[in-house]
Every structure is written in structure tokens, then in C-alpha cells.
């Protein structure tokens, strides 16, 4: 028993559980508090490289916050302390949410998630998965009915159905691409007021 403890300490492989002092963007899976599907479902504002250096994992074995895992965030995300549990420092947390929300598992606290889903959505928002939020077939309905589930709160129902439109907005003006962008790149190309079979502002 003692040798197990000594080995664990030596190798630091006992992952630290998510601190009970800050259970934001977590859910209980029956036995443990684990990160929810909206904990790391956004991009860092600063570069990933900066965030990795600024928010060092508590041990080299720690996994970064991701859906379903239960290892504590890098300490600098939420405290000036050096041990778990440490008291929350709200300045540190505010800075982390603003700059490195993905690295810190704070995506659900960003403005993209700060709105209400429709009171009577066409689909059960709680059952919507990350894959559905990314699917061109679902995205328009989810932007309108379940924006807080997918992190679409800043979009006001106007969304690109496919990823990548924003990488090259010159396609908005490429001849032969008009039909494609009117359907698929409505946000990037500013086409949300153009009527299609599925108007953006159909439901509010
Ligand atoms: C809860 O999550 C932990 C950590 O990922 C895992 O080890 C455990 O098996 C999960 N429990 C259930 C009931 O899924
Ligand atoms: C497209 O945009 C994403 C997100 O902004 C970026 O990570 C990626 O490197 C870009 N790809 C290209 C080819 O510009």
C-alpha cells in the first residue's frame, strides 16, 4: 500500500480531480465530475501555443480539459494557489475565459454560450451532440433553436452551413459560386437576408 503511494508520488501519475471549488462546464457522470460537451468546444482567443505555455498542466500526465475527462484544469486558469484545492481567484478566471477558454475548459462561459435556447425547440437541445452542431444538415435548425447548446449565441441565427467559408471570403464574389455561397456561406458572405428554402430568420 505504502509503496503504491510512494510510486504514485514519484511518478506523479495520480491525476488531480476537477476541483470542487470550480465545477463550471462540468457534469456528474454518476461517479465523477467530468467536463461537459461545451467545456472545450471553442477556439482559444490567443494562439494555442501561447495558451499551452501560459496554462501549464498540473502534471506532465494531465490531459487537457475535454468532454468526459475528470482531470483538473491548469491551476492558473482559476487560482493563484499552487495546490488543489486552492481558492478561486476571479481575476485569473476572467482572464482565462477571455484568452484561453479551450485550454482551460471554460468554453461554456464565453459569450457564444450565453443565451437561452428556444423555449419550445424543434429538437431536444440537451440531446444535441457536438457532431450535430458541426453538421451542415443540422446547423441551421440548431442555430435557431439551440444556440446555447452549440455556442451559436453570437450569430443571431445567421450561420455558415459548412466550415471553411471564412477562410477564403473571395468565394463570395467568385462567379459560378453564387448558388453555393447563398446556401452554404450565408454568414461569411452576408447573405442571411437572401431568401432560400431555409431562411435564417424563420424563427426567433
Ligand atoms: C465517469 O468518468 C470517469 C472519468 O472519465 C470514468 O473513469 C468513469 O468510468 C465514469 N463513470 C461512468 C459511470 O461513466
Ligand atoms: C482556416 O481557418 C481556421 C480557423 O480560423 C484555421 O485554423 C485554419 O488554419 C485556416 N486554414 C487555412 C487554409 O487558412
XYZ file of C-alpha atoms and ligand atoms in Angstrom:
232
model
C 0.000 0.000 0.000
C 2.665 2.450 1.101
C 4.863 1.533 -1.840
C 1.974 2.256 -4.203
C 1.594 5.688 -2.680
C 5.330 6.347 -2.912
C 5.390 5.205 -6.546
C 2.427 7.396 -7.368
C 4.075 10.393 -5.775
C 7.357 9.679 -7.535
C 5.751 9.420 -10.912
C 3.016 11.955 -10.266
C 0.512 9.765 -12.038
C -2.368 10.361 -9.681
C -4.352 12.794 -11.757
C -5.956 15.571 -9.792
C -9.720 15.538 -9.909
C -11.578 18.657 -11.041
C -11.593 20.969 -8.025
C -14.959 21.168 -6.269
C -14.296 24.903 -5.975
C -14.965 25.374 -9.691
C -17.305 22.932 -11.355
C -18.197 25.216 -14.260
C -18.580 23.414 -17.614
C -18.800 20.057 -15.838
C -21.497 17.482 -15.225
C -21.694 14.463 -12.942
C -21.490 11.200 -14.871
C -22.789 9.138 -11.971
C -19.470 8.650 -10.211
C -17.323 11.668 -11.082
C -17.490 15.287 -12.098
C -16.362 15.353 -15.734
C -16.136 18.095 -18.339
C -19.343 18.676 -20.269
C -19.607 18.721 -24.052
C -19.347 22.524 -24.002
C -16.176 22.768 -21.876
C -13.647 22.677 -24.715
C -15.859 23.172 -27.758
C -14.481 26.546 -28.806
C -11.238 28.051 -30.024
C -8.754 29.860 -27.827
C -8.671 33.597 -28.460
C -4.910 33.691 -28.072
C -2.891 31.141 -30.029
C -2.942 27.544 -28.822
C 0.807 27.792 -28.425
C 0.510 30.790 -26.104
C -2.210 29.060 -24.083
C -0.144 25.903 -23.678
C 2.720 27.882 -22.204
C 0.610 30.274 -20.145
C -1.529 27.487 -18.674
C 0.764 24.619 -17.797
C -0.904 21.311 -16.845
C -0.587 20.398 -13.164
C 1.435 17.302 -14.048
C 3.018 16.230 -17.334
C 0.499 13.359 -17.397
C -2.581 15.586 -17.181
C -4.903 15.528 -20.153
C -6.254 18.902 -21.236
C -9.925 19.522 -20.414
C -12.066 17.544 -22.858
C -15.558 16.113 -22.819
C -15.817 13.254 -20.317
C -12.444 13.547 -18.614
C -12.079 14.434 -14.963
C -8.610 15.915 -14.542
C -8.303 19.332 -13.020
C -7.682 22.415 -15.155
C -4.244 24.023 -15.190
C -4.100 25.893 -11.868
C -3.501 29.313 -13.426
C -6.920 29.050 -15.067
C -8.668 29.697 -11.780
C -6.310 30.299 -8.884
C -3.070 31.893 -7.765
C -2.597 28.958 -5.402
C -0.232 26.100 -6.061
C -2.216 23.119 -4.781
C -5.610 21.527 -5.292
C -7.967 22.581 -3.881
C -6.995 26.248 -3.901
C -9.313 29.232 -3.551
C -10.743 30.710 -6.749
C -9.183 33.930 -7.952
C -11.825 35.618 -10.059
C -9.378 37.875 -11.887
C -7.373 34.867 -13.019
C -10.550 33.108 -14.121
C -11.846 36.128 -16.062
C -8.550 36.427 -17.918
C -8.563 32.698 -18.721
C -12.116 32.809 -20.073
C -11.232 35.790 -22.264
C -7.972 34.406 -23.641
C -7.682 30.629 -23.402
C -11.196 29.232 -22.890
C -10.469 25.946 -24.672
C -7.233 25.189 -22.826
C -8.957 25.960 -19.515
C -12.213 24.131 -20.269
C -14.228 27.342 -19.952
C -15.920 27.478 -23.376
C -19.378 27.279 -21.788
C -18.686 30.584 -20.001
C -17.926 32.557 -23.185
C -20.452 34.828 -24.888
C -21.051 32.199 -27.576
C -22.892 30.138 -24.950
C -24.598 32.978 -23.088
C -28.160 32.934 -24.365
C -31.252 30.820 -23.990
C -32.333 28.017 -26.251
C -35.840 28.403 -27.618
C -38.497 27.629 -25.036
C -40.096 25.127 -27.430
C -37.304 23.933 -29.723
C -37.992 21.532 -32.587
C -35.335 19.183 -31.168
C -34.331 18.316 -27.605
C -31.400 20.716 -27.127
C -29.952 18.724 -24.221
C -29.556 15.721 -26.537
C -27.690 17.690 -29.206
C -24.104 16.480 -29.625
C -21.001 18.311 -30.787
C -21.118 16.407 -34.072
C -24.655 17.689 -34.684
C -23.509 21.279 -34.038
C -20.934 20.840 -36.823
C -23.212 19.033 -39.263
C -24.361 21.100 -42.274
C -27.665 19.265 -42.135
C -28.406 20.283 -38.542
C -26.652 23.630 -38.167
C -29.402 25.968 -39.328
C -32.055 24.413 -37.121
C -29.672 24.353 -34.156
C -28.612 27.980 -34.702
C -32.256 28.952 -34.461
C -33.493 26.613 -31.737
C -30.493 25.504 -29.618
C -27.887 28.287 -29.920
C -26.689 27.908 -26.313
C -26.084 24.202 -26.801
C -23.838 24.737 -29.827
C -22.138 28.021 -28.948
C -24.041 29.908 -31.644
C -25.283 32.728 -29.381
C -23.238 35.416 -31.129
C -24.597 34.509 -34.558
C -28.209 35.597 -34.216
C -29.385 32.653 -36.289
C -27.157 33.562 -39.248
C -24.677 30.748 -39.789
C -22.431 29.212 -42.407
C -23.701 25.705 -43.012
C -20.246 24.428 -43.901
C -16.871 25.069 -42.310
C -14.197 26.954 -44.229
C -16.228 29.751 -45.837
C -14.491 32.303 -43.622
C -11.064 31.091 -44.640
C -11.425 32.481 -48.128
C -14.136 35.074 -48.399
C -13.182 35.751 -52.023
C -15.561 32.908 -52.905
C -18.380 35.299 -52.025
C -17.626 37.085 -55.288
C -16.413 34.233 -57.469
C -18.604 33.720 -60.496
C -20.149 30.290 -60.550
C -20.125 30.110 -56.730
C -23.192 32.261 -56.177
C -25.636 29.454 -55.609
C -23.202 27.650 -53.342
C -22.470 30.635 -51.110
C -26.121 31.681 -50.943
C -26.880 28.274 -49.498
C -23.741 27.418 -47.517
C -21.779 30.562 -46.643
C -24.587 32.873 -45.672
C -22.832 34.365 -42.670
C -19.410 34.900 -44.251
C -20.919 36.281 -47.451
C -23.554 38.377 -45.713
C -26.426 36.527 -47.401
C -28.737 35.908 -44.467
C -31.339 38.256 -45.867
C -31.351 36.428 -49.217
C -34.323 34.075 -49.286
C -33.599 30.367 -49.693
C -35.507 27.239 -48.872
C -34.414 27.614 -45.236
C -34.429 31.304 -44.345
C -32.164 32.244 -41.430
C -34.710 34.375 -39.651
C -37.585 31.935 -39.935
C -37.898 31.539 -36.179
C -36.961 33.928 -33.439
C -17.069 8.883 -15.143
O -15.895 9.487 -15.645
C -14.674 8.931 -15.162
C -13.545 9.761 -15.671
O -13.535 9.866 -17.064
C -14.601 7.476 -15.578
O -13.408 6.903 -15.094
C -15.809 6.734 -15.051
O -15.802 5.413 -15.523
C -17.087 7.423 -15.492
N -18.236 6.791 -14.840
C -19.327 6.407 -15.525
C -20.414 5.810 -14.709
O -19.422 6.554 -16.735
C -8.948 28.175 -41.733
O -9.397 28.761 -40.541
C -9.111 28.020 -39.386
C -9.792 28.684 -38.225
O -9.655 30.074 -38.265
C -7.594 27.955 -39.238
O -7.274 27.200 -38.092
C -7.009 27.306 -40.467
O -5.603 27.287 -40.367
C -7.438 28.040 -41.703
N -6.954 27.332 -42.874
C -6.448 27.964 -43.911
C -6.020 27.091 -45.049
O -6.380 29.180 -43.984
